[in-house]
CSV table of C-alpha atoms in Angstrom, one decimal:
chain,number,residue,atom,x,y,z
A,1,UNK,CA,0.0,0.0,0.0
A,2,UNK,CA,2.9,2.4,0.7
A,3,UNK,CA,4.3,1.6,-2.8
A,4,UNK,CA,1.0,2.2,-4.4
A,5,UNK,CA,0.4,5.4,-2.5
A,6,UNK,CA,3.8,6.9,-3.3
A,7,UNK,CA,4.0,5.4,-6.8
A,8,UNK,CA,7.0,3.3,-5.8
A,9,UNK,CA,8.2,-0.1,-6.7
A,10,UNK,CA,7.5,-3.2,-4.6
A,11,UNK,CA,10.0,-6.1,-4.6
A,12,UNK,CA,9.7,-9.6,-3.4
A,13,UNK,CA,13.1,-10.8,-2.1
A,14,UNK,CA,13.3,-14.4,-1.0
A,15,UNK,CA,15.7,-14.6,2.0
A,16,UNK,CA,16.6,-18.1,1.0
A,17,UNK,CA,20.1,-18.2,2.4
A,18,UNK,CA,21.1,-21.2,4.5
A,19,UNK,CA,20.9,-20.2,8.2
A,20,UNK,CA,20.7,-22.1,11.4
A,21,UNK,CA,19.7,-25.7,11.6
A,22,UNK,CA,16.4,-24.6,13.1
A,23,UNK,CA,15.5,-22.6,10.1
A,24,UNK,CA,15.3,-24.9,7.1
A,25,UNK,CA,14.3,-23.7,3.7
A,26,UNK,CA,11.1,-25.5,2.6
A,27,UNK,CA,10.8,-25.9,-1.2
A,28,UNK,CA,7.1,-25.6,-0.9
A,29,UNK,CA,7.4,-22.1,0.6
A,30,UNK,CA,8.4,-20.5,-2.7
A,31,UNK,CA,5.1,-21.3,-4.4
A,32,UNK,CA,3.1,-20.8,-1.2
A,33,UNK,CA,4.3,-17.2,-0.8
A,34,UNK,CA,3.6,-16.5,-4.5
A,35,UNK,CA,0.2,-18.1,-4.3
A,36,UNK,CA,-0.6,-16.2,-1.1
A,37,UNK,CA,0.4,-12.8,-2.7
A,38,UNK,CA,-1.7,-13.6,-5.8
A,39,UNK,CA,-4.7,-14.4,-3.6
A,40,UNK,CA,-4.3,-11.0,-1.8
A,41,UNK,CA,-4.0,-9.2,-5.1
A,42,UNK,CA,-0.4,-8.2,-4.5
A,43,UNK,CA,1.7,-7.6,-7.5
A,44,UNK,CA,5.5,-7.3,-7.5
A,45,UNK,CA,7.6,-5.2,-9.8
A,46,UNK,CA,10.5,-7.7,-9.5
A,47,UNK,CA,11.3,-10.9,-7.7
A,48,UNK,CA,14.7,-11.8,-6.4
A,49,UNK,CA,16.2,-14.9,-4.9
A,50,UNK,CA,19.1,-14.4,-2.6
A,51,UNK,CA,20.4,-17.8,-3.5
A,52,UNK,CA,21.1,-16.3,-7.0
A,53,UNK,CA,23.0,-13.4,-5.5
A,54,UNK,CA,26.0,-15.0,-3.8
A,55,UNK,CA,28.5,-13.3,-6.1
A,56,UNK,CA,27.5,-9.9,-4.7
A,57,UNK,CA,28.0,-11.0,-1.1
A,58,UNK,CA,31.3,-12.5,-1.9
A,59,UNK,CA,32.4,-9.4,-3.7
A,60,UNK,CA,31.7,-7.1,-0.8
A,61,UNK,CA,33.0,-9.5,1.7
A,62,UNK,CA,36.3,-9.3,-0.1
A,63,UNK,CA,36.1,-5.5,-0.1
A,64,UNK,CA,35.6,-5.4,3.6
A,65,UNK,CA,38.7,-7.6,4.1
A,66,UNK,CA,40.7,-5.3,1.8
A,67,UNK,CA,39.6,-2.4,3.9
A,68,UNK,CA,40.8,-4.3,7.0
A,69,UNK,CA,37.2,-4.2,8.3
A,70,UNK,CA,36.7,-8.0,8.4
A,71,UNK,CA,38.8,-11.0,9.2
A,72,UNK,CA,38.6,-14.8,9.0
A,73,UNK,CA,38.2,-16.3,12.4
A,74,UNK,CA,38.9,-19.9,13.4
A,75,UNK,CA,37.5,-19.7,17.0
A,76,UNK,CA,34.9,-22.1,18.2
A,77,UNK,CA,31.5,-20.9,19.4
A,78,UNK,CA,32.5,-21.1,23.1
A,79,UNK,CA,35.7,-19.0,22.6
A,80,UNK,CA,33.7,-16.5,20.6
A,81,UNK,CA,31.1,-16.1,23.3
A,82,UNK,CA,33.7,-15.7,26.1
A,83,UNK,CA,35.6,-13.1,24.1
A,84,UNK,CA,32.5,-11.1,23.4
A,85,UNK,CA,31.5,-11.1,27.1
A,86,UNK,CA,34.9,-10.0,28.1
A,87,UNK,CA,35.4,-7.5,25.3
A,88,UNK,CA,38.5,-9.4,24.4
A,89,UNK,CA,39.8,-9.4,20.8
A,90,UNK,CA,40.2,-12.8,19.1
A,91,UNK,CA,43.7,-14.0,18.3
A,92,UNK,CA,42.8,-13.9,14.6
A,93,UNK,CA,41.7,-10.3,14.6
A,94,UNK,CA,45.0,-8.8,13.8
A,95,UNK,CA,45.9,-11.0,10.9
A,96,UNK,CA,47.1,-9.1,7.8
A,97,UNK,CA,44.8,-8.3,5.0
A,98,UNK,CA,46.8,-10.6,2.8
A,99,UNK,CA,46.3,-13.5,5.2
A,100,UNK,CA,42.6,-12.8,5.5
A,101,UNK,CA,42.2,-12.7,1.7
A,102,UNK,CA,43.9,-16.1,1.5
A,103,UNK,CA,41.8,-17.6,4.2
A,104,UNK,CA,38.6,-16.2,2.6
A,105,UNK,CA,39.8,-17.7,-0.7
A,106,UNK,CA,40.1,-21.0,1.1
A,107,UNK,CA,36.6,-20.7,2.5
A,108,UNK,CA,35.2,-20.0,-1.0
A,109,UNK,CA,37.2,-22.8,-2.7
A,110,UNK,CA,36.0,-25.5,-0.3
A,111,UNK,CA,39.4,-25.9,1.4
A,112,UNK,CA,38.0,-25.3,4.9
A,113,UNK,CA,35.4,-27.5,6.7
A,114,UNK,CA,32.0,-26.5,8.0
A,115,UNK,CA,32.4,-24.9,11.4
A,116,UNK,CA,36.2,-24.4,10.9
A,117,UNK,CA,36.1,-20.7,10.0
A,118,UNK,CA,33.8,-17.7,9.7
A,119,UNK,CA,34.2,-14.2,8.3
A,120,UNK,CA,33.6,-11.6,11.0
A,121,UNK,CA,33.3,-7.8,10.8
A,122,UNK,CA,35.4,-5.6,13.0
A,123,UNK,CA,33.3,-3.5,15.4
A,124,UNK,CA,33.8,-1.8,18.7
A,125,UNK,CA,34.7,-4.5,21.2
A,126,UNK,CA,33.4,-2.3,23.9
A,127,UNK,CA,30.0,-2.0,22.3
A,128,UNK,CA,27.2,-2.0,24.9
A,129,UNK,CA,25.6,-5.0,23.2
A,130,UNK,CA,28.0,-8.0,23.2
A,131,UNK,CA,26.0,-9.5,20.3
A,132,UNK,CA,27.2,-6.6,18.1
A,133,UNK,CA,30.9,-7.2,18.8
A,134,UNK,CA,32.6,-8.6,15.7
A,135,UNK,CA,29.5,-10.2,14.3
A,136,UNK,CA,29.7,-13.1,11.8
A,137,UNK,CA,29.2,-12.1,8.1
A,138,UNK,CA,29.8,-15.4,6.3
A,139,UNK,CA,29.9,-19.1,7.4
A,140,UNK,CA,30.3,-22.5,5.9
A,141,UNK,CA,27.4,-24.9,5.6
A,142,UNK,CA,27.3,-28.3,3.8
A,143,UNK,CA,23.5,-28.4,3.9
A,144,UNK,CA,21.7,-29.0,0.6
A,145,UNK,CA,19.8,-25.9,-0.8
A,146,UNK,CA,16.4,-26.6,-2.4
A,147,UNK,CA,17.2,-24.3,-5.4
A,148,UNK,CA,21.0,-24.3,-5.9
A,149,UNK,CA,21.8,-27.6,-4.2
A,150,UNK,CA,25.5,-27.8,-3.3
A,151,UNK,CA,26.6,-25.1,-5.6
A,152,UNK,CA,27.6,-22.9,-2.7
A,153,UNK,CA,29.0,-23.8,0.8
A,154,UNK,CA,29.6,-20.2,2.1
A,155,UNK,CA,26.5,-18.3,3.1
A,156,UNK,CA,25.9,-14.8,4.4
A,157,UNK,CA,24.0,-14.0,7.6
A,158,UNK,CA,20.9,-12.1,6.9
A,159,UNK,CA,22.0,-8.6,8.2
A,160,UNK,CA,25.0,-8.7,5.9
A,161,UNK,CA,22.9,-9.8,2.9
A,162,UNK,CA,20.3,-7.1,3.8
A,163,UNK,CA,23.0,-4.4,3.9
A,164,UNK,CA,24.3,-5.3,0.5
A,165,UNK,CA,20.9,-5.9,-1.2
A,166,UNK,CA,19.1,-2.9,0.2
A,167,UNK,CA,21.8,-0.7,-1.3
A,168,UNK,CA,22.2,-2.5,-4.6
A,169,UNK,CA,18.4,-2.9,-5.2
A,170,UNK,CA,17.8,0.8,-4.5
A,171,UNK,CA,15.6,0.3,-1.5
A,172,UNK,CA,14.4,3.6,0.0
A,173,UNK,CA,12.3,2.5,3.0
A,174,UNK,CA,12.7,-0.5,5.3
A,175,UNK,CA,9.9,-1.4,7.6
A,176,UNK,CA,10.7,-4.1,10.1
A,177,UNK,CA,9.9,-5.3,13.7
A,178,UNK,CA,11.7,-3.9,16.8
A,179,UNK,CA,13.2,-7.3,17.4
A,180,UNK,CA,15.5,-6.6,14.5
A,181,UNK,CA,17.1,-3.4,15.7
A,182,UNK,CA,20.6,-4.9,16.0
A,183,UNK,CA,20.4,-6.1,12.4
A,184,UNK,CA,19.5,-2.5,11.4
A,185,UNK,CA,22.4,-1.2,13.3
A,186,UNK,CA,24.7,-3.6,11.5
A,187,UNK,CA,23.3,-2.5,8.2
A,188,UNK,CA,24.0,1.2,9.0
A,189,UNK,CA,27.5,0.2,10.1
A,190,UNK,CA,28.3,-1.5,6.8
A,191,UNK,CA,26.8,1.3,4.8
A,192,UNK,CA,29.1,3.7,6.6
A,193,UNK,CA,32.2,1.6,5.8
A,194,UNK,CA,31.3,1.8,2.1
A,195,UNK,CA,30.2,5.4,2.3
A,196,UNK,CA,26.8,4.4,1.0
A,197,UNK,CA,23.7,6.6,1.6
A,198,UNK,CA,21.7,5.8,4.7
A,199,UNK,CA,18.3,4.3,4.0
A,200,UNK,CA,15.3,5.1,6.2
A,201,UNK,CA,14.6,2.3,8.6
A,202,UNK,CA,11.3,2.2,10.5
A,203,UNK,CA,10.8,-0.2,13.4
A,204,UNK,CA,7.2,-1.1,14.3
């Protein structure tokens, strides 16, 4: 209704990246969403599938590494949690850009195992919210994807994919729930790194 009122464009973007084990992608959901929208009389100007857009996430992940704003981390989940709680930097945080580019290359070329490494963004380790400290951008998963199967093993977390796509797709207004405020903060943080315009985000 906002798009109609202001003569804007309305996109359907399937967030079909591989996430946690509790959030499986159901192949039936693709048609169910389209059928539901058709039933409600909703028309989309364009439809995008994030599983077709991995090249963009990889490109900007590399750019973040080149800017020394991201690094490949080999810490396990327990170590990561303890470091965040204590505001302690990870032993991998000060690797050289060259090292991180090589490790990222290894992630993308299937030379590293699931759970062995993640790409993390450098944030303020004293941030008031421990969950915001050096958040994960990319991780390895061997799970089968319903659309692209095993074509990719490295998947972005949603806030990273949102930051990239909301800019590239020309989104002007984002409306989302208050429970996603930290994701919005991460989007803004990434936009600032790339000197991209800030998009209006409205939390309901």
